[in-house]
Each structure stands twice: as C-alpha cells, then as structure tokens.
PDB file of C-alpha atoms and ligand atoms in Angstrom:
ATOM      1  CA  UNK A 202      58.052 130.064 226.642  1.00  0.00           C
ATOM      2  CA  UNK A 203      57.565 127.207 229.444  1.00  0.00           C
ATOM      3  CA  UNK A 204      54.780 124.725 229.154  1.00  0.00           C
ATOM      4  CA  UNK A 205      53.760 122.892 232.536  1.00  0.00           C
ATOM      5  CA  UNK A 206      51.152 120.105 232.349  1.00  0.00           C
ATOM      6  CA  UNK A 207      48.800 118.362 234.773  1.00  0.00           C
ATOM      7  CA  UNK A 208      46.269 115.933 235.006  1.00  0.00           C
ATOM      8  CA  UNK A 209      44.550 117.531 237.706  1.00  0.00           C
ATOM      9  CA  UNK A 210      44.565 121.079 239.483  1.00  0.00           C
ATOM     10  CA  UNK A 211      42.056 123.204 241.614  1.00  0.00           C
ATOM     11  CA  UNK A 212      42.463 126.020 238.975  1.00  0.00           C
ATOM     12  CA  UNK A 213      45.646 126.735 236.805  1.00  0.00           C
ATOM     13  CA  UNK A 214      44.912 130.513 237.817  1.00  0.00           C
ATOM     14  CA  UNK A 215      45.670 129.449 241.407  1.00  0.00           C
ATOM     15  CA  UNK A 216      48.699 127.824 240.613  1.00  0.00           C
ATOM     16  CA  UNK A 217      50.153 130.107 238.216  1.00  0.00           C
ATOM     17  CA  UNK A 218      49.438 133.075 240.921  1.00  0.00           C
ATOM     18  CA  UNK A 219      51.634 130.960 243.474  1.00  0.00           C
ATOM     19  CA  UNK A 220      54.195 130.629 240.777  1.00  0.00           C
ATOM     20  CA  UNK A 221      54.317 134.011 240.264  1.00  0.00           C
ATOM     21  CA  UNK A 222      54.306 135.205 243.547  1.00  0.00           C
ATOM     22  CA  UNK A 223      57.429 133.016 244.019  1.00  0.00           C
ATOM     23  CA  UNK A 224      59.116 134.999 241.015  1.00  0.00           C
ATOM     24  CA  UNK A 225      58.094 132.775 237.968  1.00  0.00           C
ATOM     25  CA  UNK A 226      59.161 134.619 235.014  1.00  0.00           C
ATOM     26  CA  UNK A 227      56.818 135.790 232.417  1.00  0.00           C
ATOM     27  CA  UNK A 228      55.643 133.391 229.499  1.00  0.00           C
ATOM     28  CA  UNK A 229      55.159 130.310 231.752  1.00  0.00           C
ATOM     29  CA  UNK A 230      52.209 128.556 230.912  1.00  0.00           C
ATOM     30  CA  UNK A 231      49.975 125.955 232.988  1.00  0.00           C
ATOM     31  CA  UNK A 232      47.693 123.526 231.766  1.00  0.00           C
ATOM     32  CA  UNK A 233      45.500 121.303 233.028  1.00  0.00           C
ATOM     33  CA  UNK A 234      43.460 118.351 231.693  1.00  0.00           C
ATOM     34  CA  UNK A 235      40.582 119.026 234.725  1.00  0.00           C
ATOM     35  CA  UNK A 236      40.397 121.578 237.472  1.00  0.00           C
ATOM     36  CA  UNK A 237      38.458 120.762 240.446  1.00  0.00           C
ATOM     37  CA  UNK A 238      37.813 124.341 241.303  1.00  0.00           C
ATOM     38  CA  UNK A 239      37.800 126.348 237.934  1.00  0.00           C
ATOM     39  CA  UNK A 240      37.137 129.904 238.443  1.00  0.00           C
ATOM     40  CA  UNK A 241      35.013 132.214 236.229  1.00  0.00           C
ATOM     41  CA  UNK A 242      34.428 136.004 236.715  1.00  0.00           C
ATOM     42  CA  UNK A 243      32.263 137.454 239.601  1.00  0.00           C
ATOM     43  CA  UNK A 244      33.053 134.540 242.153  1.00  0.00           C
ATOM     44  CA  UNK A 245      31.568 131.984 239.894  1.00  0.00           C
ATOM     45  CA  UNK A 246      32.572 128.576 239.037  1.00  0.00           C
ATOM     46  CA  UNK A 247      34.005 127.143 235.525  1.00  0.00           C
ATOM     47  CA  UNK A 248      33.016 123.830 234.862  1.00  0.00           C
ATOM     48  CA  UNK A 249      36.150 121.920 234.083  1.00  0.00           C
ATOM     49  CA  UNK A 250      35.722 118.408 232.946  1.00  0.00           C
ATOM     50  CA  UNK A 251      37.726 116.422 230.624  1.00  0.00           C
ATOM     51  CA  UNK A 252      37.399 117.333 227.132  1.00  0.00           C
ATOM     52  CA  UNK A 253      38.111 121.111 227.734  1.00  0.00           C
ATOM     53  CA  UNK A 254      41.278 123.219 227.543  1.00  0.00           C
ATOM     54  CA  UNK A 255      42.090 125.030 230.856  1.00  0.00           C
ATOM     55  CA  UNK A 256      45.260 126.963 230.895  1.00  0.00           C
ATOM     56  CA  UNK A 257      46.723 130.092 232.461  1.00  0.00           C
ATOM     57  CA  UNK A 258      49.681 132.454 231.395  1.00  0.00           C
ATOM     58  CA  UNK A 259      52.050 134.388 233.570  1.00  0.00           C
ATOM     59  CA  UNK A 260      52.421 137.737 232.092  1.00  0.00           C
ATOM     60  CA  UNK A 261      54.361 140.667 233.556  1.00  0.00           C
ATOM     61  CA  UNK A 262      53.563 143.519 231.117  1.00  0.00           C
ATOM     62  CA  UNK A 263      54.850 146.986 231.478  1.00  0.00           C
ATOM     63  CA  UNK A 264      51.346 148.775 231.270  1.00  0.00           C
ATOM     64  CA  UNK A 265      49.216 151.178 233.264  1.00  0.00           C
ATOM     65  CA  UNK A 266      47.150 149.187 235.872  1.00  0.00           C
ATOM     66  CA  UNK A 267      43.799 150.405 233.973  1.00  0.00           C
ATOM     67  CA  UNK A 268      44.961 148.648 230.602  1.00  0.00           C
ATOM     68  CA  UNK A 269      44.721 145.254 232.330  1.00  0.00           C
ATOM     69  CA  UNK A 270      41.447 144.778 230.964  1.00  0.00           C
ATOM     70  CA  UNK A 271      42.962 144.909 227.595  1.00  0.00           C
ATOM     71  CA  UNK A 272      44.802 141.740 228.206  1.00  0.00           C
ATOM     72  CA  UNK A 273      41.761 140.143 228.439  1.00  0.00           C
ATOM     73  CA  UNK A 274      40.394 141.919 224.965  1.00  0.00           C
ATOM     74  CA  UNK A 275      43.695 140.508 223.321  1.00  0.00           C
ATOM     75  CA  UNK A 276      43.243 137.210 224.795  1.00  0.00           C
ATOM     76  CA  UNK A 277      39.168 137.011 223.312  1.00  0.00           C
ATOM     77  CA  UNK A 278      40.646 137.967 219.948  1.00  0.00           C
ATOM     78  CA  UNK A 279      43.397 135.283 220.072  1.00  0.00           C
ATOM     79  CA  UNK A 280      41.013 132.655 221.378  1.00  0.00           C
ATOM     80  CA  UNK A 281      38.417 133.562 218.384  1.00  0.00           C
ATOM     81  CA  UNK A 282      41.080 133.551 216.085  1.00  0.00           C
ATOM     82  CA  UNK A 283      42.573 130.168 217.283  1.00  0.00           C
ATOM     83  CA  UNK A 284      39.123 128.602 217.494  1.00  0.00           C
ATOM     84  CA  UNK A 285      38.213 129.595 213.891  1.00  0.00           C
ATOM     85  CA  UNK A 286      41.377 128.259 212.389  1.00  0.00           C
ATOM     86  CA  UNK A 287      41.074 124.849 214.028  1.00  0.00           C
ATOM     87  CA  UNK A 288      37.166 124.476 213.882  1.00  0.00           C
ATOM     88  CA  UNK A 289      36.284 126.783 210.826  1.00  0.00           C
ATOM     89  CA  UNK A 290      33.409 128.092 212.560  1.00  0.00           C
ATOM     90  CA  UNK A 291      32.622 131.805 213.246  1.00  0.00           C
ATOM     91  CA  UNK A 292      33.564 133.096 216.479  1.00  0.00           C
ATOM     92  CA  UNK A 293      31.828 135.901 218.078  1.00  0.00           C
ATOM     93  CA  UNK A 294      32.983 137.755 221.235  1.00  0.00           C
ATOM     94  CA  UNK A 295      30.492 138.595 223.869  1.00  0.00           C
ATOM     95  CA  UNK A 296      31.745 141.680 225.954  1.00  0.00           C
ATOM     96  CA  UNK A 297      33.949 141.411 228.099  1.00  0.00           C
ATOM     97  CA  UNK A 298      35.327 137.900 228.072  1.00  0.00           C
ATOM     98  CA  UNK A 299      33.362 135.217 226.289  1.00  0.00           C
ATOM     99  CA  UNK A 300      33.435 133.314 222.951  1.00  0.00           C
ATOM    100  CA  UNK A 301      30.366 132.413 221.375  1.00  0.00           C
ATOM    101  CA  UNK A 302      29.910 129.948 218.206  1.00  0.00           C
ATOM    102  CA  UNK A 303      26.118 129.861 216.957  1.00  0.00           C
ATOM    103  CA  UNK A 304      24.837 131.336 220.199  1.00  0.00           C
ATOM    104  CA  UNK A 305      26.808 129.072 222.659  1.00  0.00           C
ATOM    105  CA  UNK A 306      29.525 130.067 225.027  1.00  0.00           C
ATOM    106  CA  UNK A 307      32.689 127.883 223.874  1.00  0.00           C
ATOM    107  CA  UNK A 308      35.457 129.809 225.582  1.00  0.00           C
ATOM    108  CA  UNK A 309      35.620 132.178 228.910  1.00  0.00           C
ATOM    109  CA  UNK A 310      38.633 134.174 230.021  1.00  0.00           C
ATOM    110  CA  UNK A 311      39.385 135.363 233.521  1.00  0.00           C
ATOM    111  CA  UNK A 312      42.606 137.732 233.719  1.00  0.00           C
ATOM    112  CA  UNK A 313      43.784 138.205 237.547  1.00  0.00           C
ATOM    113  CA  UNK A 314      46.112 141.246 238.357  1.00  0.00           C
ATOM    114  CA  UNK A 315      48.494 141.541 241.191  1.00  0.00           C
ATOM    115  CA  UNK A 316      49.428 145.120 242.004  1.00  0.00           C
ATOM    116  CA  UNK A 317      52.313 146.535 243.964  1.00  0.00           C
ATOM    117  CA  UNK A 318      52.245 149.186 246.799  1.00  0.00           C
ATOM    118  CA  UNK A 319      52.586 151.952 243.953  1.00  0.00           C
ATOM    119  CA  UNK A 320      49.572 150.428 242.461  1.00  0.00           C
ATOM    120  CA  UNK A 321      51.774 149.095 239.340  1.00  0.00           C
ATOM    121  CA  UNK A 322      50.957 145.886 237.680  1.00  0.00           C
ATOM    122  CA  UNK A 323      53.199 143.279 239.322  1.00  0.00           C
ATOM    123  CA  UNK A 324      51.989 140.585 237.232  1.00  0.00           C
ATOM    124  CA  UNK A 325      48.741 139.490 235.498  1.00  0.00           C
ATOM    125  CA  UNK A 326      47.366 135.706 235.107  1.00  0.00           C
ATOM    126  CA  UNK A 327      45.620 135.286 231.969  1.00  0.00           C
ATOM    127  CA  UNK A 328      43.425 132.336 232.464  1.00  0.00           C
ATOM    128  CA  UNK A 329      41.671 130.571 229.314  1.00  0.00           C
ATOM    129  CA  UNK A 330      38.835 127.766 229.737  1.00  0.00           C
ATOM    130  CA  UNK A 331      37.821 126.573 226.019  1.00  0.00           C
ATOM    131  CA  UNK A 332      35.379 123.878 225.764  1.00  0.00           C
ATOM    132  CA  UNK A 333      36.901 121.812 222.965  1.00  0.00           C
ATOM    133  CA  UNK A 334      34.868 118.645 223.364  1.00  0.00           C
ATOM    134  CA  UNK A 335      31.750 118.410 225.979  1.00  0.00           C
ATOM    135  CA  UNK A 336      32.021 116.699 229.058  1.00  0.00           C
ATOM    136  CA  UNK A 337      31.105 112.781 229.172  1.00  0.00           C
ATOM    137  CA  UNK A 338      27.410 112.705 229.791  1.00  0.00           C
ATOM    138  CA  UNK A 339      26.998 116.444 228.277  1.00  0.00           C
ATOM    139  CA  UNK A 340      26.853 119.589 230.073  1.00  0.00           C
ATOM    140  CA  UNK A 341      24.827 120.144 233.163  1.00  0.00           C
ATOM    141  CA  UNK A 342      20.945 120.817 232.262  1.00  0.00           C
ATOM    142  CA  UNK A 343      21.503 124.366 234.221  1.00  0.00           C
ATOM    143  CA  UNK A 344      24.262 125.638 231.763  1.00  0.00           C
ATOM    144  CA  UNK A 345      21.776 126.411 228.924  1.00  0.00           C
ATOM    145  CA  UNK A 346      24.459 128.572 227.168  1.00  0.00           C
ATOM    146  CA  UNK A 347      27.287 126.095 227.278  1.00  0.00           C
ATOM    147  CA  UNK A 348      28.510 124.664 223.957  1.00  0.00           C
ATOM    148  CA  UNK A 349      31.441 123.231 222.727  1.00  0.00           C
ATOM    149  CA  UNK A 350      33.643 123.493 219.398  1.00  0.00           C
ATOM    150  CA  UNK A 351      33.322 120.002 218.578  1.00  0.00           C
ATOM    151  CA  UNK A 352      30.069 117.949 219.157  1.00  0.00           C
ATOM    152  CA  UNK A 353      31.649 114.587 217.973  1.00  0.00           C
ATOM    153  CA  UNK A 354      33.828 112.863 220.359  1.00  0.00           C
ATOM    154  CA  UNK A 355      36.974 112.153 218.272  1.00  0.00           C
ATOM    155  CA  UNK A 356      38.817 109.904 220.858  1.00  0.00           C
ATOM    156  CA  UNK A 357      42.153 109.229 218.766  1.00  0.00           C
ATOM    157  CA  UNK A 358      42.247 112.961 217.757  1.00  0.00           C
ATOM    158  CA  UNK A 359      41.322 114.592 220.898  1.00  0.00           C
ATOM    159  CA  UNK A 360      44.389 115.322 222.333  1.00  0.00           C
ATOM    160  CA  UNK A 361      46.237 116.409 219.368  1.00  0.00           C
ATOM    161  CA  UNK A 362      43.142 118.696 218.510  1.00  0.00           C
ATOM    162  CA  UNK A 363      43.159 120.138 222.103  1.00  0.00           C
ATOM    163  CA  UNK A 364      46.923 120.915 221.714  1.00  0.00           C
ATOM    164  CA  UNK A 365      46.430 122.167 218.232  1.00  0.00           C
ATOM    165  CA  UNK A 366      44.109 124.658 219.745  1.00  0.00           C
ATOM    166  CA  UNK A 367      46.562 125.615 222.868  1.00  0.00           C
ATOM    167  CA  UNK A 368      49.433 126.560 220.208  1.00  0.00           C
ATOM    168  CA  UNK A 369      47.266 128.382 217.875  1.00  0.00           C
ATOM    169  CA  UNK A 370      46.056 130.670 220.986  1.00  0.00           C
ATOM    170  CA  UNK A 371      49.687 131.334 222.124  1.00  0.00           C
ATOM    171  CA  UNK A 372      50.842 131.910 218.737  1.00  0.00           C
ATOM    172  CA  UNK A 373      48.046 134.470 217.900  1.00  0.00           C
ATOM    173  CA  UNK A 374      48.154 135.959 221.581  1.00  0.00           C
ATOM    174  CA  UNK A 375      51.813 136.498 221.398  1.00  0.00           C
ATOM    175  CA  UNK A 376      51.521 138.248 217.930  1.00  0.00           C
ATOM    176  CA  UNK A 377      49.038 140.737 219.579  1.00  0.00           C
ATOM    177  CA  UNK A 378      50.925 141.010 222.657  1.00  0.00           C
ATOM    178  CA  UNK A 379      54.130 141.782 220.878  1.00  0.00           C
ATOM    179  CA  UNK A 380      52.657 144.993 219.822  1.00  0.00           C
ATOM    180  CA  UNK A 381      50.025 145.666 222.618  1.00  0.00           C
ATOM    181  CA  UNK A 382      50.569 149.295 223.011  1.00  0.00           C
ATOM    182  CA  UNK A 383      49.111 150.000 219.608  1.00  0.00           C
ATOM    183  CA  UNK A 384      45.885 148.365 220.700  1.00  0.00           C
ATOM    184  CA  UNK A 385      44.863 147.739 216.887  1.00  0.00           C
ATOM    185  CA  UNK A 386      43.396 144.449 218.519  1.00  0.00           C
ATOM    186  CA  UNK A 387      40.360 146.385 219.559  1.00  0.00           C
ATOM    187  CA  UNK A 388      38.996 147.086 216.123  1.00  0.00           C
ATOM    188  CA  UNK A 389      38.809 143.343 215.457  1.00  0.00           C
ATOM    189  CA  UNK A 390      37.503 142.618 219.000  1.00  0.00           C
ATOM    190  CA  UNK A 391      34.676 145.288 218.345  1.00  0.00           C
ATOM    191  CA  UNK A 392      33.750 143.740 214.888  1.00  0.00           C
ATOM    192  CA  UNK A 393      33.358 140.655 216.156  1.00  0.00           C
ATOM    193  CA  UNK A 394      30.752 141.624 218.905  1.00  0.00           C
ATOM    194  CA  UNK A 395      27.987 139.343 219.411  1.00  0.00           C
ATOM    195  CA  UNK A 396      26.170 142.317 221.518  1.00  0.00           C
ATOM    196  CA  UNK A 397      26.021 144.833 218.664  1.00  0.00           C
ATOM    197  CA  UNK A 398      22.556 145.886 217.678  1.00  0.00           C
ATOM    198  CA  UNK A 399      20.917 143.648 220.560  1.00  0.00           C
ATOM    199  CA  UNK A 400      18.785 144.729 223.466  1.00  0.00           C
ATOM    200  CA  UNK A 401      20.286 144.084 226.744  1.00  0.00           C
ATOM    201  CA  UNK A 402      19.711 145.026 230.495  1.00  0.00           C
ATOM    202  CA  UNK A 403      22.777 146.318 232.096  1.00  0.00           C
ATOM    203  CA  UNK A 404      23.136 146.794 235.958  1.00  0.00           C
ATOM    204  CA  UNK A 405      24.864 150.281 237.206  1.00  0.00           C
ATOM    205  CA  UNK A 406      25.063 151.151 240.949  1.00  0.00           C
ATOM    206  CA  UNK A 407      22.261 148.568 241.951  1.00  0.00           C
ATOM    207  CA  UNK A 408      19.802 149.443 239.218  1.00  0.00           C
ATOM    208  CA  UNK A 409      18.949 147.881 236.162  1.00  0.00           C
ATOM    209  CA  UNK A 410      18.351 149.599 232.728  1.00  0.00           C
ATOM    210  CA  UNK A 411      17.256 148.765 229.443  1.00  0.00           C
ATOM    211  CA  UNK A 412      19.540 149.458 226.443  1.00  0.00           C
ATOM    212  CA  UNK A 413      20.445 148.878 223.144  1.00  0.00           C
ATOM    213  CA  UNK A 414      24.193 148.222 222.113  1.00  0.00           C
ATOM    214  CA  UNK A 415      25.675 150.470 219.846  1.00  0.00           C
ATOM    215  CA  UNK A 416      29.112 148.737 219.860  1.00  0.00           C
ATOM    216  CA  UNK A 417      32.366 148.792 221.158  1.00  0.00           C
ATOM    217  CA  UNK A 418      34.559 151.988 221.185  1.00  0.00           C
ATOM    218  CA  UNK A 419      38.162 152.173 221.080  1.00  0.00           C
ATOM    219  CA  UNK A 420      38.726 151.755 224.608  1.00  0.00           C
ATOM    220  CA  UNK A 421      36.818 148.252 224.623  1.00  0.00           C
ATOM    221  CA  UNK A 422      33.902 150.135 226.360  1.00  0.00           C
ATOM    222  CA  UNK A 423      30.552 148.916 225.511  1.00  0.00           C
ATOM    223  CA  UNK A 424      28.596 151.979 224.068  1.00  0.00           C
ATOM    224  CA  UNK A 425      24.516 151.719 224.676  1.00  0.00           C
ATOM    225  CA  UNK A 426      21.975 154.152 224.076  1.00  0.00           C
ATOM    226  CA  UNK A 427      19.146 154.086 227.053  1.00  0.00           C
ATOM    227  CA  UNK A 428      16.408 156.527 227.025  1.00  0.00           C
ATOM    228  CA  UNK A 429      18.109 158.589 224.137  1.00  0.00           C
ATOM    229  CA  UNK A 430      20.991 158.925 226.121  1.00  0.00           C
ATOM    230  CA  UNK A 431      24.474 157.082 225.375  1.00  0.00           C
ATOM    231  CA  UNK A 432      26.288 155.554 228.002  1.00  0.00           C
ATOM    232  CA  UNK A 433      29.764 153.862 227.668  1.00  0.00           C
ATOM    233  CA  UNK A 434      30.230 150.863 230.101  1.00  0.00           C
ATOM    234  CA  UNK A 435      33.836 149.784 231.211  1.00  0.00           C
ATOM    235  CA  UNK A 436      32.843 146.751 233.255  1.00  0.00           C
ATOM    236  CA  UNK A 437      29.706 145.182 234.571  1.00  0.00           C
ATOM    237  CA  UNK A 438      27.246 142.681 234.393  1.00  0.00           C
ATOM    238  CA  UNK A 439      24.660 142.568 231.042  1.00  0.00           C
ATOM    239  CA  UNK A 440      21.839 140.471 230.330  1.00  0.00           C
ATOM    240  CA  UNK A 441      20.494 140.114 226.804  1.00  0.00           C
ATOM    241  CA  UNK A 442      16.977 140.227 226.691  1.00  0.00           C
ATOM    242  CA  UNK A 443      15.150 137.145 225.907  1.00  0.00           C
ATOM    243  CA  UNK A 444      18.456 135.213 226.585  1.00  0.00           C
ATOM    244  CA  UNK A 445      19.327 133.868 229.976  1.00  0.00           C
ATOM    245  CA  UNK A 446      22.503 134.959 231.663  1.00  0.00           C
ATOM    246  CA  UNK A 447      24.019 131.929 233.106  1.00  0.00           C
ATOM    247  CA  UNK A 448      27.283 131.072 234.840  1.00  0.00           C
ATOM    248  CA  UNK A 449      29.514 128.843 232.846  1.00  0.00           C
TER     249      UNK A 449
HETATM  250  C1  LIG B  62      34.104 133.146 232.997  1.00  0.00           C
HETATM  251  O1  LIG B  62      33.864 132.583 232.098  1.00  0.00           O
HETATM  252  O2  LIG B  62      33.762 133.803 233.673  1.00  0.00           O
HETATM  253  C2  LIG B  62      35.814 132.895 232.695  1.00  0.00           C
HETATM  254  C3  LIG B  62      36.357 131.583 232.782  1.00  0.00           C
HETATM  255  C4  LIG B  62      37.771 131.511 232.987  1.00  0.00           C
HETATM  256  C5  LIG B  62      38.096 129.674 232.977  1.00  0.00           C
HETATM  257  C6  LIG B  62      39.500 129.767 233.108  1.00  0.00           C
HETATM  258  S1  LIG B  62      40.045 127.625 232.890  1.00  0.00           S
HETATM  259  C7  LIG B  62      41.485 128.050 233.138  1.00  0.00           C
HETATM  260  C8  LIG B  62      41.807 129.295 234.164  1.00  0.00           C
HETATM  261  N1  LIG B  62      41.697 128.622 235.423  1.00  0.00           N
HETATM  262  C9  LIG B  62      40.558 129.104 236.137  1.00  0.00           C
HETATM  263  O3  LIG B  62      40.228 128.568 237.418  1.00  0.00           O
HETATM  264  N2  LIG B  62      39.817 130.058 235.759  1.00  0.00           N
HETATM  265  C10 LIG B  62      40.471 130.163 234.128  1.00  0.00           C
END
C-alpha cells in the first residue's frame, strides 16, 4: 500500500481520481490535513479544516457495477470499528454513509466510481472524512449535527491519534475487502443501524413519504413501512422526523 500525504488539497477524491485516470495502481491512499473543496454526497461540501482526517483510497475491484454501493457499506463498518477501537465510544451507522456517535455525525463517506464503455467498474475512489478533533473555533452554527471523536484538544497527541485512526481504518477495511464477495459485513452494518425503529421522511420521485424504519436487508437496502406497505430503498435522501437533516 502506498500512502501519499499532503498538507492541503482541494479534495483527496479529486486528486485520487486524477492519479487513477493516469493508471495509478489500486490501494494507493491520498491523505490531506485540510481540503479547500472537500466534497460530500449529493453535491454538498464537506468541511475539512485542521483537526480532521481526510483521505481517499484508489480501488480497482472486480465487482459488478451495481455492487459499488457495498464499498461504502464496507467502509462504514471499517470506520465504525476503527473509531470505536481508538475512542472506546459506540459508533452507529446512518444509512448509507454516515457514522454517528451520540447523535452527532463524526464521519462521512463518498464513494465515486468510474465506469468504462462496457459499463464495467474501472476504478472506485473511496473517500472518507473523519472529524477526529473539532476545528479551531468549533463547527459552524449551521452544522448542528456535526460532532467529533474527541472533544478535548490534545495538541501533542493529535497527530499520532489521527494516524492511528487511519491505520485502524485501513486494516479493518482490507480485512473486509479481502472477502468482499461474501458480503458478510452487511450483517454488522445492519446491526449498527442508527435508523432502525425511527420515524423518517423519505423522498422518492419528487414526493415525500412518512415511514418507520424496520431495518436493513441483506442487500443493504433500507426497509421501511409506510401506510401498511413495506418498501425497500436502495438509495436516496431521508430525514429523521424531529431531527434536522443538514449537510456536513
Ligand atoms: C458525506 O458526508 O456526504 C460524505 C463526505 C465525504 C468526505 C470525504 S473527505 C475525503 C474525501 N475527499 C472529499 O472531497 N470527500 C471525501
């Protein structure tokens, strides 16, 4: 595994993508202390000040295009395990790509795939942002749901703790990735689901529906019950009733 470290990048996903397009081998990891244009899902920005861990992994898995989502699922399980090992705090997964501690989002994952003309996955960039420490001055007021793993500033230990989180993540992720096709990690993902039994609002084809989350199935779909009917959501936007859905 090759790890390339930078003080500042626009986005580690952008950098990793450029390398991958130039033929960079799989398993190269790009890490940055800060990002000036960190990206989240659905075109959102991801606040990437000092104190966090921002990295992307170039992957070239031999998987079906529709299985790309399971890379995010695997990464969510690896991030939850890694953060728990370093901080001894319980991590929950919010479908699809967020990790929460005590109702605060501490980690987001953005997986981007590049497909060839035959619609086969050429490479995937797995981007992970972890709020290890809070940014100087705290999180901006509009990011009500943002949290960090450690609330105390630990100036002398910050670097080594952040590296430990990265190393644990990589070791947990590759443990899962080595047996990716057996999809056994989905069970753990489901058991960590923060949404199970919660009332949510989901949006489908431009319409919003109220529903209750039953759980997550073996394909990592969110299973919900709405007006007596069971629905399986494979992607999309959900809002937890009574809790603001905010970009972080
Ligand atoms: C989300 O919360 O919607 C996903 C956030 C993903 C952020 C990470 S930080 C490292 C990598 N580079 C980016 O620009 N984004 C991802």
